[in-house]
Amino acid sequence: MANLRLGDTAPDFTAQTTQGDIHFHDWLGDSWGILFSHPADYTPVCTTELGTVAKYKSEFDKRNVKTIALSVDGLESHKAWIKDINETQHTEVNFPIIADEDHKVAELYDMIHPNANDKQTVRSVFVIGPDKKIKLIIVYPASTGRNFDELLRVIDSLQLTAYHKVATPANWKFGEDCVVSPSIATKDIPEIFPKGFKEIKPYLRITPQPNLN
C-alpha cells in the first residue's frame, strides 16, 4: 500500500477508462486534476456524486481542472451505470471513469481501507497540480457524499496561493480578503501588495485578493 502525503508526486499509471485507455500523467498534461474514488457502481450516493461532477464541468474547466473517477468495478459495468446516472441526475457524464478490477490504482493511492471495507474503495479525493504533485487529500466514508462546492473553493485557494504570497483564512471564498504570508516582512507589503493591507497583529496582516482587478 502507498503512504502518500502532500507534496508527493502522484503515482503514474495506465488504465482502461470509459473514454479509452489513458496514461495518467500524460492525460493530466499541464492541467490540475481531481482523482476521486467511489465504493461501487450502482450505488445511490455515488450516482449523485458523479452526476454533480458532470454538472460542474464548466466550473472545473474555468479552473483548468480535469476530473477522473475510479471504482473497482469493470468497464462494461461503468458504461451501463452511466446510463442510469444520466437519466436520474439529468446530465451527461463527461469525464472518464477508471475500471480498476485488479485494484492496481486503488492500491497505488491507498483507496481501500480494510477496517472500513476490505474490497471497496472509500471516497478518496486527490487534487493534483500541473507539476504532478499532490496538493490535497480528503477521505470520506462510504456513507457520506462529497461537497464539490468545497472542492472548488479549495482549488481556488490552492491556485491562488501557488502563485501569490498569501494564504486563505477560515471559510474564505474567491474574491474575499487574504492573509499575507508570514514570510513577508511588514515593511515589504506595500511593494508586493499595492492594493493595501490591514495589520491586525504583527503576524496577522490582511490584504485584498491580489489576482483580481
Coordinates of C-alpha atoms in Angstrom, one line a residue:
M1 CA 0.0 0.0 0.0
A2 CA 1.1 3.5 -0.7
N3 CA 1.6 6.1 2.0
L4 CA 1.0 9.3 0.1
R5 CA 1.5 12.7 1.6
L6 CA 1.0 16.3 0.4
G7 CA 3.8 17.3 -1.9
D8 CA 4.5 13.7 -3.1
T9 CA 4.4 13.0 -6.8
A10 CA 1.1 11.5 -7.7
P11 CA 1.8 7.9 -8.8
D12 CA 1.6 7.4 -12.6
F13 CA -0.4 4.5 -14.1
T14 CA -2.0 3.2 -17.2
A15 CA -5.6 2.2 -17.1
Q16 CA -8.8 1.4 -19.0
T17 CA -11.5 4.1 -18.7
T18 CA -14.9 4.8 -20.1
Q19 CA -13.2 7.2 -22.5
G20 CA -10.4 4.9 -23.6
D21 CA -7.0 3.9 -22.3
I22 CA -5.0 6.6 -20.5
H23 CA -1.5 7.1 -19.2
F24 CA -2.3 9.2 -16.2
H25 CA 0.5 11.8 -16.2
D26 CA 0.1 12.3 -20.0
W27 CA -3.7 12.6 -19.6
L28 CA -3.2 15.3 -17.0
G29 CA -0.8 17.3 -19.2
D30 CA -0.5 20.8 -17.9
S31 CA -3.9 20.7 -16.1
W32 CA -4.8 20.4 -12.5
G33 CA -6.6 17.2 -11.7
I34 CA -9.1 15.6 -9.3
L35 CA -8.9 11.8 -8.9
F36 CA -11.7 10.5 -6.8
S37 CA -12.8 7.0 -6.0
H38 CA -16.3 5.7 -5.2
P39 CA -17.1 2.4 -3.5
A40 CA -19.0 0.7 -6.2
D41 CA -21.2 1.1 -9.3
Y42 CA -25.0 1.3 -9.0
T43 CA -24.8 2.8 -5.5
P44 CA -27.0 5.7 -4.6
V45 CA -24.6 8.3 -3.2
C46 CA -22.1 7.7 -6.0
T47 CA -24.8 8.2 -8.6
T48 CA -25.5 11.6 -7.2
E49 CA -21.8 12.5 -6.9
L50 CA -20.9 11.6 -10.5
G51 CA -23.9 13.5 -11.7
T52 CA -22.8 16.5 -9.7
V53 CA -19.3 16.4 -11.2
A54 CA -20.8 16.3 -14.7
K55 CA -22.9 19.3 -14.0
Y56 CA -19.9 21.2 -12.6
K57 CA -17.8 20.7 -15.8
S58 CA -17.8 24.4 -16.7
E59 CA -16.6 25.3 -13.3
F60 CA -13.8 22.8 -13.4
D61 CA -12.9 24.0 -17.0
K62 CA -12.6 27.6 -15.8
R63 CA -10.0 26.4 -13.3
N64 CA -8.1 24.2 -15.8
V65 CA -9.1 21.1 -13.8
K66 CA -9.6 17.7 -15.3
T67 CA -11.7 15.2 -13.3
I68 CA -11.4 11.4 -13.3
A69 CA -13.3 8.8 -11.2
L70 CA -12.5 5.3 -10.1
S71 CA -14.1 2.2 -8.7
V72 CA -13.0 -1.4 -8.6
D73 CA -15.8 -2.4 -11.0
G74 CA -15.3 -3.2 -14.7
L75 CA -15.6 -1.2 -17.8
E76 CA -18.9 -2.6 -19.0
S77 CA -20.4 -2.1 -15.6
H78 CA -19.3 1.6 -15.7
K79 CA -20.7 2.2 -19.1
A80 CA -24.1 0.7 -18.2
W81 CA -24.2 2.6 -14.9
I82 CA -23.5 5.9 -16.8
K83 CA -26.9 5.5 -18.4
D84 CA -28.5 5.5 -15.0
I85 CA -26.5 8.5 -13.9
N86 CA -27.5 10.5 -17.0
E87 CA -31.2 9.5 -16.5
T88 CA -31.5 10.1 -12.8
Q89 CA -29.3 13.2 -12.5
H90 CA -30.4 14.8 -15.7
T91 CA -26.9 15.3 -17.1
E92 CA -24.4 13.6 -19.3
V93 CA -21.3 12.1 -17.7
N94 CA -18.4 14.0 -19.4
F95 CA -15.3 12.7 -17.7
P96 CA -13.6 9.3 -17.6
I97 CA -14.2 6.6 -15.0
I98 CA -11.3 4.2 -14.4
A99 CA -12.0 0.4 -14.4
D100 CA -9.8 -1.0 -11.6
E101 CA -10.9 -4.6 -11.2
D102 CA -7.4 -5.6 -10.3
H103 CA -7.2 -2.9 -7.6
K104 CA -3.9 -1.6 -9.2
V105 CA -4.7 2.1 -9.0
A106 CA -6.6 1.7 -5.7
E107 CA -3.6 0.2 -4.1
L108 CA -1.2 2.8 -5.6
Y109 CA -3.4 5.5 -3.9
D110 CA -4.3 3.6 -0.7
M111 CA -8.0 3.8 -1.5
I112 CA -9.0 0.6 0.2
H113 CA -9.2 0.8 4.0
P114 CA -9.7 -2.7 5.3
N115 CA -11.3 -1.5 8.6
A116 CA -14.0 0.2 6.6
N117 CA -14.3 -2.3 3.8
D118 CA -11.7 -4.8 2.6
K119 CA -12.9 -4.8 -1.0
Q120 CA -14.5 -1.5 -1.9
T121 CA -12.7 1.8 -2.1
V122 CA -13.5 4.6 0.3
R123 CA -14.4 8.1 -1.0
S124 CA -10.8 9.4 -1.6
V125 CA -10.1 12.7 -3.2
F126 CA -6.7 13.7 -4.6
V127 CA -6.1 17.2 -6.1
I128 CA -3.0 17.1 -8.2
G129 CA -1.2 20.1 -9.6
P130 CA 0.3 20.6 -13.1
D131 CA 3.6 19.6 -11.6
K132 CA 2.1 16.2 -10.8
K133 CA 2.4 16.9 -7.0
I134 CA -0.4 16.0 -4.6
K135 CA -1.9 19.3 -3.3
L136 CA -4.9 17.9 -1.3
I137 CA -6.0 14.6 0.1
I138 CA -9.5 14.1 1.6
V139 CA -11.0 10.8 2.6
Y140 CA -14.7 10.4 3.2
P141 CA -16.5 7.3 4.5
A142 CA -18.7 5.4 2.0
S143 CA -21.9 6.8 3.7
T144 CA -21.0 10.5 3.2
G145 CA -21.2 12.2 -0.2
R146 CA -18.6 14.8 -1.1
N147 CA -19.2 18.5 -1.2
F148 CA -18.0 19.6 -4.6
D149 CA -18.5 23.3 -3.8
E150 CA -15.9 22.8 -1.1
L151 CA -13.5 21.2 -3.6
L152 CA -13.9 24.2 -5.9
R153 CA -13.2 26.5 -3.0
V154 CA -10.1 24.6 -2.1
I155 CA -8.9 24.6 -5.7
D156 CA -9.4 28.4 -5.8
S157 CA -7.2 28.7 -2.7
L158 CA -4.6 26.2 -4.0
Q159 CA -4.3 28.1 -7.3
L160 CA -4.2 31.5 -5.7
T161 CA -1.6 30.6 -3.1
A162 CA 0.6 28.7 -5.6
Y163 CA 1.3 32.0 -7.5
H164 CA 0.9 34.7 -4.8
K165 CA 2.4 35.1 -1.4
V166 CA -0.8 34.8 0.5
A167 CA -2.8 32.2 2.5
T168 CA -6.6 32.0 2.8
P169 CA -8.3 32.3 6.1
A170 CA -11.1 30.2 7.5
N171 CA -14.2 29.9 5.3
W172 CA -12.5 32.0 2.6
K173 CA -14.3 32.2 -0.8
F174 CA -13.0 33.6 -4.1
G175 CA -13.0 37.4 -4.0
E176 CA -12.5 37.7 -0.3
D177 CA -9.5 39.2 1.6
C178 CA -6.4 37.0 2.1
V179 CA -3.7 36.7 4.7
V180 CA -0.3 37.9 3.8
S181 CA 2.3 35.1 4.0
P182 CA 4.2 35.2 7.3
S183 CA 7.5 35.1 5.3
I184 CA 6.8 38.7 4.0
A185 CA 8.1 41.5 6.3
T186 CA 5.5 44.1 7.0
K187 CA 7.8 46.8 5.5
D188 CA 7.8 45.0 2.2
I189 CA 4.0 44.5 1.9
P190 CA 3.2 47.8 0.1
E191 CA 5.6 46.9 -2.7
I192 CA 4.2 43.4 -3.1
F193 CA 0.5 44.2 -2.4
P194 CA -0.2 47.6 -3.8
K195 CA -3.9 47.3 -3.0
G196 CA -3.0 47.9 0.6
F197 CA -3.2 45.9 3.8
K198 CA -4.5 45.9 7.4
E199 CA -2.3 44.8 10.2
I200 CA -4.4 43.2 12.9
K201 CA -1.4 41.7 14.7
P202 CA 2.2 41.7 13.6
Y203 CA 1.7 38.1 12.4
L204 CA -1.9 38.7 11.0
R205 CA -1.9 41.0 8.0
I206 CA -4.9 41.1 5.7
T207 CA -4.9 42.2 2.0
P208 CA -7.4 42.1 -0.8
Q209 CA -7.2 39.1 -3.1
P210 CA -4.2 40.0 -5.3
N211 CA -5.2 38.5 -8.6
L212 CA -8.4 40.5 -9.0
N213 CA -8.7 43.8 -10.8

